[in-house]
């Protein structure tokens, strides 16, 4: 399974890579929307995991572009605090699942699985 | 203020007006009733008096005849005179008669012999050469009865002429017909009314002659003026004699003190037909007000009878009614004066009185204006001793209460302001910190758990790592609470049965209570309507409050939860009371309870965010939280939630919420 991780904080990317790789997944990372977009265009991913708050172009911008390139790819978002506003907006952008930071490895893996299964339906 | 002044005055004027009305009413009644009563009694009095006056007049009238009778009787009883009459000694008789006439100023005087032949006539044209039989009724009566006779008699022109030729002239009276009399033609009359006496003269026991004399009443002034003088004291009122007297022959005036407009005695004028009929024809005494010439008089009439008992004339006395009518006018004037004085007194009293009453009232009015202007210590003026005083005292009590309330309200709103400012700033800070912590915390959680997956860890390292993991979980909890607190989380209201919500929360904590040995009970009001509330947030408020109560209460204590419907219609809602028998809250802590991070619990047990978050949630539902606590005996938290929630708090800035 090939997963694209987008976030501006390297420690978050590193944490995610560590957890997902331990599960035997292949990961590619981007710390800006621009690199993320480039990677998306060159590769086929099974899932994109992205943060929401990023300097410059934010997570929703990333999702928008990703959906243009790969409309069928599931999207999982990470956020500091889930509000009904975020939930509502995510639904409009076609987000498959959410996870609140901080999380344990088990929680992240479960969220990724759920996102993929939601998308397959 | 002007509006109030007008009001004051209107009360003042109303009071004065009613006082005036009362005094006017009393005045008018006394003018009408009193004036008339007085007048009536005066009239009655006048009527009584005039009757008496008439009696006196009658006495004066009769006295005139009596005087003559007495003088004649004295003369007739003188021996010398009797002898002279018997011997027909003319010299002596003449002498005696002259003497008599001089003394009494008689209009006629004469002597007859025993058969009635006139032997001597004093004042006649000349001595009788050929003695004639006397035609004088007086003489005739005496000759008939041999007794003294005195009184009134009518003498016609011839008889008068016979007695004294000059009398015929005096007797002549022109009778003026008054228009309303039937006898319209002007009458001239020389028939005269006379008054006098006749006395028999005896010589040696035998009648020797009759001596007689008297006065002509026509144009006589002696009697009427004497009446005016004795009875009425010649009182004059506005140029008129107050009292008048008249002698009527038949129905016209032959001697009177009534004056016509030109000031002459009103001789020859005629009495009214009514009087003539009643007095002359029917012989009654008559008393009433009557018009005499042009004035109204209170009058009394009675008939004059001649010596034969025949009604030949009338005697009249009258007093000017104007004098008594004046009494009424004077009474009315006096009463009017009194009424006016009453009105003036009413105005003055009313003015002073209302001034006294209204002064404190206007003070109060000014004071209340000051209160509405924000001054809670207004001057109410000196406290008066009457009912107004009560009002003033009550007013002062009210201002005190207002002052207190204003003060506490101000303090409360100040606290609330500080509270919400504090919460806002702490919230922002907390949110910022929480977000910054989230990322490193993710890393800590990740790597700790990754290491813990390794099977080759020495036990010591594993247990250390487990501590790291659990404490990181704790941090995660704190950060979660912080964010909960700082976020003005949007309510997602749904129809809710509050009793069910509380039952659910109680069930969640029943086990904990059981373990601690605390009796946890809930009594719901069955009447509660369905509320529209955010289920999760409200439940977290309840759970936090029950946990707080459990934490504060030791084994054997009690926690009671109650719901109760409050208010009606617009302000209806529910009151949720959570009371415990726990430690209570120290007064020092009371104002910090809702501060974020305020906790008295040991480190790791409390975050101090429960009540802070709860306050926010309840506030967003438009409700209130009240705390009542007593150290060592327990605490009661009272939540109030409105049935109709204040509408949706706007979603807070999503940008801030979406920080990651
Ligand atoms: N029922 C209660 N009895 C006594 N003290 C209470 C009660 N409820 C709250 N408190 C006090 O208020 C403080 C703040 O409570 P809260 O905001 O819920 O934070 P926490 O429960 O984390 O301490 C508590 O630490 C306690 O001192
Ligand atoms: Mg608490």
mmCIF file of C-alpha atoms in Angstrom, chain B residues 316-578:
data_model
loop_
_atom_site.group_PDB
_atom_site.id
_atom_site.type_symbol
_atom_site.label_atom_id
_atom_site.label_comp_id
_atom_site.label_asym_id
_atom_site.label_seq_id
_atom_site.Cartn_x
_atom_site.Cartn_y
_atom_site.Cartn_z
ATOM 1 C CA UNK B 316 -106.643 101.411 59.539
ATOM 2 C CA UNK B 317 -103.037 101.213 60.587
ATOM 3 C CA UNK B 318 -100.206 100.059 58.387
ATOM 4 C CA UNK B 319 -96.438 99.819 58.356
ATOM 5 C CA UNK B 320 -94.325 100.144 55.282
ATOM 6 C CA UNK B 321 -93.413 96.658 54.072
ATOM 7 C CA UNK B 322 -90.216 97.970 52.531
ATOM 8 C CA UNK B 323 -88.749 98.204 55.989
ATOM 9 C CA UNK B 324 -89.257 94.488 56.522
ATOM 10 C CA UNK B 325 -88.407 93.563 52.972
ATOM 11 C CA UNK B 326 -85.164 95.262 53.782
ATOM 12 C CA UNK B 327 -84.639 92.803 56.564
ATOM 13 C CA UNK B 328 -84.650 90.077 53.949
ATOM 14 C CA UNK B 329 -82.305 92.012 51.731
ATOM 15 C CA UNK B 330 -80.053 92.704 54.654
ATOM 16 C CA UNK B 331 -80.163 89.047 55.657
ATOM 17 C CA UNK B 332 -79.342 87.979 52.125
ATOM 18 C CA UNK B 333 -76.536 90.504 52.039
ATOM 19 C CA UNK B 334 -75.171 89.235 55.337
ATOM 20 C CA UNK B 335 -75.466 85.617 54.272
ATOM 21 C CA UNK B 336 -73.847 86.415 50.954
ATOM 22 C CA UNK B 337 -71.075 88.139 52.836
ATOM 23 C CA UNK B 338 -70.644 85.135 55.075
ATOM 24 C CA UNK B 339 -70.634 82.840 52.042
ATOM 25 C CA UNK B 340 -68.029 84.939 50.297
ATOM 26 C CA UNK B 341 -65.948 85.017 53.444
ATOM 27 C CA UNK B 342 -66.346 81.238 53.588
ATOM 28 C CA UNK B 343 -65.152 80.922 50.018
ATOM 29 C CA UNK B 344 -62.158 83.107 50.711
ATOM 30 C CA UNK B 345 -61.375 81.144 53.842
ATOM 31 C CA UNK B 346 -61.798 77.949 51.799
ATOM 32 C CA UNK B 347 -59.338 79.192 49.218
ATOM 33 C CA UNK B 348 -56.810 80.281 51.820
ATOM 34 C CA UNK B 349 -57.224 77.135 53.906
ATOM 35 C CA UNK B 350 -57.156 74.943 50.808
ATOM 36 C CA UNK B 351 -54.044 76.670 49.592
ATOM 37 C CA UNK B 352 -52.226 76.398 52.902
ATOM 38 C CA UNK B 353 -53.505 72.889 53.483
ATOM 39 C CA UNK B 354 -52.529 71.529 50.083
ATOM 40 C CA UNK B 355 -49.273 73.398 50.424
ATOM 41 C CA UNK B 356 -48.609 71.468 53.613
ATOM 42 C CA UNK B 357 -49.696 68.184 52.071
ATOM 43 C CA UNK B 358 -48.084 68.679 48.727
ATOM 44 C CA UNK B 359 -44.740 69.953 49.937
ATOM 45 C CA UNK B 360 -43.552 66.514 51.026
ATOM 46 C CA UNK B 361 -45.249 64.974 48.010
ATOM 47 C CA UNK B 362 -43.491 67.271 45.583
ATOM 48 C CA UNK B 363 -40.300 66.535 47.466
ATOM 49 C CA UNK B 364 -40.965 62.844 46.862
ATOM 50 C CA UNK B 365 -41.704 63.484 43.218
ATOM 51 C CA UNK B 366 -38.439 65.344 42.826
ATOM 52 C CA UNK B 367 -36.698 62.566 44.720
ATOM 53 C CA UNK B 368 -38.086 59.871 42.431
ATOM 54 C CA UNK B 369 -37.002 61.913 39.435
ATOM 55 C CA UNK B 370 -33.522 61.968 40.952
ATOM 56 C CA UNK B 371 -33.633 58.224 41.482
ATOM 57 C CA UNK B 372 -34.524 57.597 37.868
ATOM 58 C CA UNK B 373 -31.627 59.907 37.049
ATOM 59 C CA UNK B 374 -29.350 57.562 39.003
ATOM 60 C CA UNK B 375 -29.035 59.314 42.353
ATOM 61 C CA UNK B 376 -30.017 56.783 44.984
ATOM 62 C CA UNK B 377 -29.685 59.142 47.957
ATOM 63 C CA UNK B 378 -32.187 61.835 47.063
ATOM 64 C CA UNK B 379 -33.434 64.452 49.508
ATOM 65 C CA UNK B 380 -37.007 63.631 50.528
ATOM 66 C CA UNK B 381 -37.306 66.677 52.790
ATOM 67 C CA UNK B 382 -38.295 66.647 56.465
ATOM 68 C CA UNK B 383 -40.375 63.633 57.493
ATOM 69 C CA UNK B 384 -43.895 64.806 58.299
ATOM 70 C CA UNK B 385 -45.912 63.355 61.151
ATOM 71 C CA UNK B 386 -48.997 62.371 59.167
ATOM 72 C CA UNK B 387 -49.745 59.649 56.596
ATOM 73 C CA UNK B 388 -47.403 61.321 54.160
ATOM 74 C CA UNK B 389 -44.700 60.603 56.707
ATOM 75 C CA UNK B 390 -45.350 56.889 56.269
ATOM 76 C CA UNK B 391 -45.019 57.353 52.557
ATOM 77 C CA UNK B 392 -41.746 59.180 53.009
ATOM 78 C CA UNK B 393 -40.390 56.460 55.285
ATOM 79 C CA UNK B 394 -41.462 53.756 52.872
ATOM 80 C CA UNK B 395 -39.863 55.770 50.126
ATOM 81 C CA UNK B 396 -36.583 55.938 52.026
ATOM 82 C CA UNK B 397 -36.703 52.192 52.627
ATOM 83 C CA UNK B 398 -37.341 51.712 48.939
ATOM 84 C CA UNK B 399 -34.408 53.921 47.943
ATOM 85 C CA UNK B 400 -32.193 51.974 50.345
ATOM 86 C CA UNK B 401 -33.305 48.711 48.759
ATOM 87 C CA UNK B 402 -32.758 50.160 45.306
ATOM 88 C CA UNK B 403 -29.322 51.321 46.318
ATOM 89 C CA UNK B 404 -28.462 47.873 47.633
ATOM 90 C CA UNK B 405 -29.751 46.191 44.527
ATOM 91 C CA UNK B 406 -27.977 48.578 42.234
ATOM 92 C CA UNK B 407 -24.759 47.983 44.157
ATOM 93 C CA UNK B 408 -25.028 44.211 44.064
ATOM 94 C CA UNK B 409 -26.065 44.269 40.446
ATOM 95 C CA UNK B 410 -23.099 46.393 39.607
ATOM 96 C CA UNK B 411 -20.771 44.129 41.527
ATOM 97 C CA UNK B 412 -22.284 41.079 39.859
ATOM 98 C CA UNK B 413 -21.995 42.428 36.367
ATOM 99 C CA UNK B 414 -18.434 43.529 37.125
ATOM 100 C CA UNK B 415 -17.578 40.029 38.254
ATOM 101 C CA UNK B 416 -19.225 38.616 35.181
ATOM 102 C CA UNK B 417 -17.316 40.973 32.950
ATOM 103 C CA UNK B 418 -14.003 40.144 34.576
ATOM 104 C CA UNK B 419 -14.912 36.487 34.414
ATOM 105 C CA UNK B 420 -15.657 36.495 30.719
ATOM 106 C CA UNK B 421 -12.609 38.598 29.914
ATOM 107 C CA UNK B 422 -10.484 36.269 31.927
ATOM 108 C CA UNK B 423 -11.972 33.291 30.197
ATOM 109 C CA UNK B 424 -11.499 34.806 26.788
ATOM 110 C CA UNK B 425 -7.819 35.570 27.302
ATOM 111 C CA UNK B 426 -7.042 32.357 29.126
ATOM 112 C CA UNK B 427 -8.948 30.500 26.442
ATOM 113 C CA UNK B 428 -6.890 31.999 23.633
ATOM 114 C CA UNK B 429 -3.648 31.303 25.389
ATOM 115 C CA UNK B 430 -4.703 27.758 26.216
ATOM 116 C CA UNK B 431 -5.786 27.097 22.644
ATOM 117 C CA UNK B 432 -2.484 28.357 21.296
ATOM 118 C CA UNK B 433 -0.475 26.277 23.746
ATOM 119 C CA UNK B 434 -2.597 23.205 23.144
ATOM 120 C CA UNK B 435 -2.033 23.373 19.416
ATOM 121 C CA UNK B 436 1.681 23.748 19.791
ATOM 122 C CA UNK B 437 1.739 20.819 22.164
ATOM 123 C CA UNK B 438 -0.309 18.550 19.858
ATOM 124 C CA UNK B 439 2.454 17.869 17.322
ATOM 125 C CA UNK B 440 5.277 17.056 19.713
ATOM 126 C CA UNK B 441 2.792 15.051 21.734
ATOM 127 C CA UNK B 442 1.974 13.007 18.610
ATOM 128 C CA UNK B 443 5.631 12.221 18.242
ATOM 129 C CA UNK B 444 6.024 11.302 21.924
ATOM 130 C CA UNK B 445 2.993 9.001 21.786
ATOM 131 C CA UNK B 446 4.135 7.439 18.508
ATOM 132 C CA UNK B 447 7.687 6.699 19.506
ATOM 133 C CA UNK B 448 6.868 5.544 23.014
ATOM 134 C CA UNK B 449 4.326 3.098 21.652
ATOM 135 C CA UNK B 450 6.708 1.971 18.870
ATOM 136 C CA UNK B 451 9.427 1.209 21.392
ATOM 137 C CA UNK B 452 6.901 -0.559 23.643
ATOM 138 C CA UNK B 453 6.124 -2.910 20.711
ATOM 139 C CA UNK B 454 9.599 -4.292 20.890
ATOM 140 C CA UNK B 455 9.764 -7.673 22.619
ATOM 141 C CA UNK B 456 13.388 -7.336 23.669
ATOM 142 C CA UNK B 457 12.897 -4.559 26.253
ATOM 143 C CA UNK B 458 14.179 -5.127 29.737
ATOM 144 C CA UNK B 459 11.283 -4.978 32.235
ATOM 145 C CA UNK B 460 12.706 -1.916 33.875
ATOM 146 C CA UNK B 461 12.796 0.029 30.589
ATOM 147 C CA UNK B 462 9.350 -1.259 29.653
ATOM 148 C CA UNK B 463 7.823 -0.050 32.920
ATOM 149 C CA UNK B 464 9.521 3.356 32.576
ATOM 150 C CA UNK B 465 8.227 3.629 29.063
ATOM 151 C CA UNK B 466 4.746 2.681 30.167
ATOM 152 C CA UNK B 467 4.852 5.556 32.673
ATOM 153 C CA UNK B 468 5.891 7.870 29.851
ATOM 154 C CA UNK B 469 2.968 6.588 27.769
ATOM 155 C CA UNK B 470 0.384 6.973 30.516
ATOM 156 C CA UNK B 471 1.552 10.474 31.483
ATOM 157 C CA UNK B 472 1.471 11.457 27.851
ATOM 158 C CA UNK B 473 -2.127 10.233 27.784
ATOM 159 C CA UNK B 474 -2.734 12.521 30.743
ATOM 160 C CA UNK B 475 -1.271 15.456 28.895
ATOM 161 C CA UNK B 476 -3.473 14.558 25.992
ATOM 162 C CA UNK B 477 -6.499 14.699 28.364
ATOM 163 C CA UNK B 478 -5.495 18.100 29.709
ATOM 164 C CA UNK B 479 -4.953 19.471 26.252
ATOM 165 C CA UNK B 480 -8.319 18.108 25.198
ATOM 166 C CA UNK B 481 -10.018 19.843 28.151
ATOM 167 C CA UNK B 482 -8.122 23.032 27.409
ATOM 168 C CA UNK B 483 -9.326 23.004 23.880
ATOM 169 C CA UNK B 484 -12.834 22.146 24.999
ATOM 170 C CA UNK B 485 -12.715 25.117 27.280
ATOM 171 C CA UNK B 486 -11.209 27.563 24.853
ATOM 172 C CA UNK B 487 -13.353 26.606 21.911
ATOM 173 C CA UNK B 488 -16.675 28.338 21.838
ATOM 174 C CA UNK B 489 -17.912 25.038 20.613
ATOM 175 C CA UNK B 490 -21.018 25.321 18.536
ATOM 176 C CA UNK B 491 -24.120 23.835 20.089
ATOM 177 C CA UNK B 492 -25.858 21.090 18.231
ATOM 178 C CA UNK B 493 -29.219 21.282 19.967
ATOM 179 C CA UNK B 494 -31.734 18.500 19.769
ATOM 180 C CA UNK B 495 -35.036 17.799 21.505
ATOM 181 C CA UNK B 496 -34.185 16.335 24.847
ATOM 182 C CA UNK B 497 -35.858 14.843 27.890
ATOM 183 C CA UNK B 498 -33.856 16.369 30.716
ATOM 184 C CA UNK B 499 -34.904 13.742 33.247
ATOM 185 C CA UNK B 500 -33.651 11.018 30.877
ATOM 186 C CA UNK B 501 -30.364 12.869 30.389
ATOM 187 C CA UNK B 502 -29.828 13.083 34.138
ATOM 188 C CA UNK B 503 -30.830 9.445 34.694
ATOM 189 C CA UNK B 504 -28.245 8.420 32.089
ATOM 190 C CA UNK B 505 -25.538 10.508 33.740
ATOM 191 C CA UNK B 506 -26.428 9.150 37.177
ATOM 192 C CA UNK B 507 -26.255 5.578 35.849
ATOM 193 C CA UNK B 508 -22.734 6.244 34.553
ATOM 194 C CA UNK B 509 -21.574 7.251 38.013
ATOM 195 C CA UNK B 510 -23.655 4.905 40.183
ATOM 196 C CA UNK B 511 -20.804 2.445 40.508
ATOM 197 C CA UNK B 512 -18.340 5.091 41.644
ATOM 198 C CA UNK B 513 -20.862 6.254 44.260
ATOM 199 C CA UNK B 514 -21.413 2.714 45.427
ATOM 200 C CA UNK B 515 -17.678 2.152 45.817
ATOM 201 C CA UNK B 516 -17.306 5.362 47.815
ATOM 202 C CA UNK B 517 -20.363 4.523 49.968
ATOM 203 C CA UNK B 518 -22.335 7.599 48.896
ATOM 204 C CA UNK B 519 -26.069 7.598 48.374
ATOM 205 C CA UNK B 520 -26.786 9.072 44.956
ATOM 206 C CA UNK B 521 -30.434 9.806 44.175
ATOM 207 C CA UNK B 522 -32.455 11.606 41.550
ATOM 208 C CA UNK B 523 -36.005 12.968 41.714
ATOM 209 C CA UNK B 524 -37.358 14.350 38.455
ATOM 210 C CA UNK B 525 -40.275 16.672 37.942
ATOM 211 C CA UNK B 526 -42.775 14.720 35.807
ATOM 212 C CA UNK B 527 -44.178 17.922 34.359
ATOM 213 C CA UNK B 528 -41.096 18.889 32.391
ATOM 214 C CA UNK B 529 -41.614 19.761 28.755
ATOM 215 C CA UNK B 530 -39.180 18.705 26.063
ATOM 216 C CA UNK B 531 -36.155 20.992 25.944
ATOM 217 C CA UNK B 532 -33.896 21.739 23.043
ATOM 218 C CA UNK B 533 -30.309 21.293 24.237
ATOM 219 C CA UNK B 534 -26.906 20.022 23.156
ATOM 220 C CA UNK B 535 -26.927 16.485 24.514
ATOM 221 C CA UNK B 536 -23.177 15.880 24.846
ATOM 222 C CA UNK B 537 -22.304 19.229 26.283
ATOM 223 C CA UNK B 538 -25.096 19.166 28.817
ATOM 224 C CA UNK B 539 -24.178 15.688 29.855
ATOM 225 C CA UNK B 540 -20.548 16.709 30.368
ATOM 226 C CA UNK B 541 -21.774 19.536 32.621
ATOM 227 C CA UNK B 542 -23.846 17.110 34.706
ATOM 228 C CA UNK B 543 -21.144 14.500 34.892
ATOM 229 C CA UNK B 544 -18.574 17.049 35.992
ATOM 230 C CA UNK B 545 -20.907 18.335 38.700
ATOM 231 C CA UNK B 546 -21.718 14.871 39.990
ATOM 232 C CA UNK B 547 -18.022 13.940 39.986
ATOM 233 C CA UNK B 548 -17.203 17.127 41.868
ATOM 234 C CA UNK B 549 -19.875 16.242 44.424
ATOM 235 C CA UNK B 550 -18.560 12.697 44.719
ATOM 236 C CA UNK B 551 -15.036 14.063 45.208
ATOM 237 C CA UNK B 552 -16.171 16.427 47.953
ATOM 238 C CA UNK B 553 -18.353 13.927 49.812
ATOM 239 C CA UNK B 554 -17.022 11.247 52.070
ATOM 240 C CA UNK B 555 -18.482 7.831 52.742
ATOM 241 C CA UNK B 556 -21.988 7.862 54.180
ATOM 242 C CA UNK B 557 -22.832 11.168 52.544
ATOM 243 C CA UNK B 558 -25.642 11.899 50.179
ATOM 244 C CA UNK B 559 -25.953 13.440 46.762
ATOM 245 C CA UNK B 560 -29.409 14.484 45.664
ATOM 246 C CA UNK B 561 -30.340 15.626 42.212
ATOM 247 C CA UNK B 562 -33.694 17.235 41.544
ATOM 248 C CA UNK B 563 -35.396 18.853 38.591
ATOM 249 C CA UNK B 564 -38.208 21.324 38.824
ATOM 250 C CA UNK B 565 -40.194 23.262 36.295
ATOM 251 C CA UNK B 566 -40.037 27.035 36.803
ATOM 252 C CA UNK B 567 -41.892 30.062 35.510
ATOM 253 C CA UNK B 568 -44.648 30.167 32.955
ATOM 254 C CA UNK B 569 -44.914 30.885 29.239
ATOM 255 C CA UNK B 570 -42.068 33.168 28.172
ATOM 256 C CA UNK B 571 -39.696 32.710 31.084
ATOM 257 C CA UNK B 572 -40.398 29.036 31.680
ATOM 258 C CA UNK B 573 -37.492 26.693 32.188
ATOM 259 C CA UNK B 574 -36.038 23.999 34.385
ATOM 260 C CA UNK B 575 -34.052 24.135 37.561
ATOM 261 C CA UNK B 576 -31.575 21.329 38.176
ATOM 262 C CA UNK B 577 -30.313 21.106 41.734
ATOM 263 C CA UNK B 578 -27.298 19.005 42.630
#
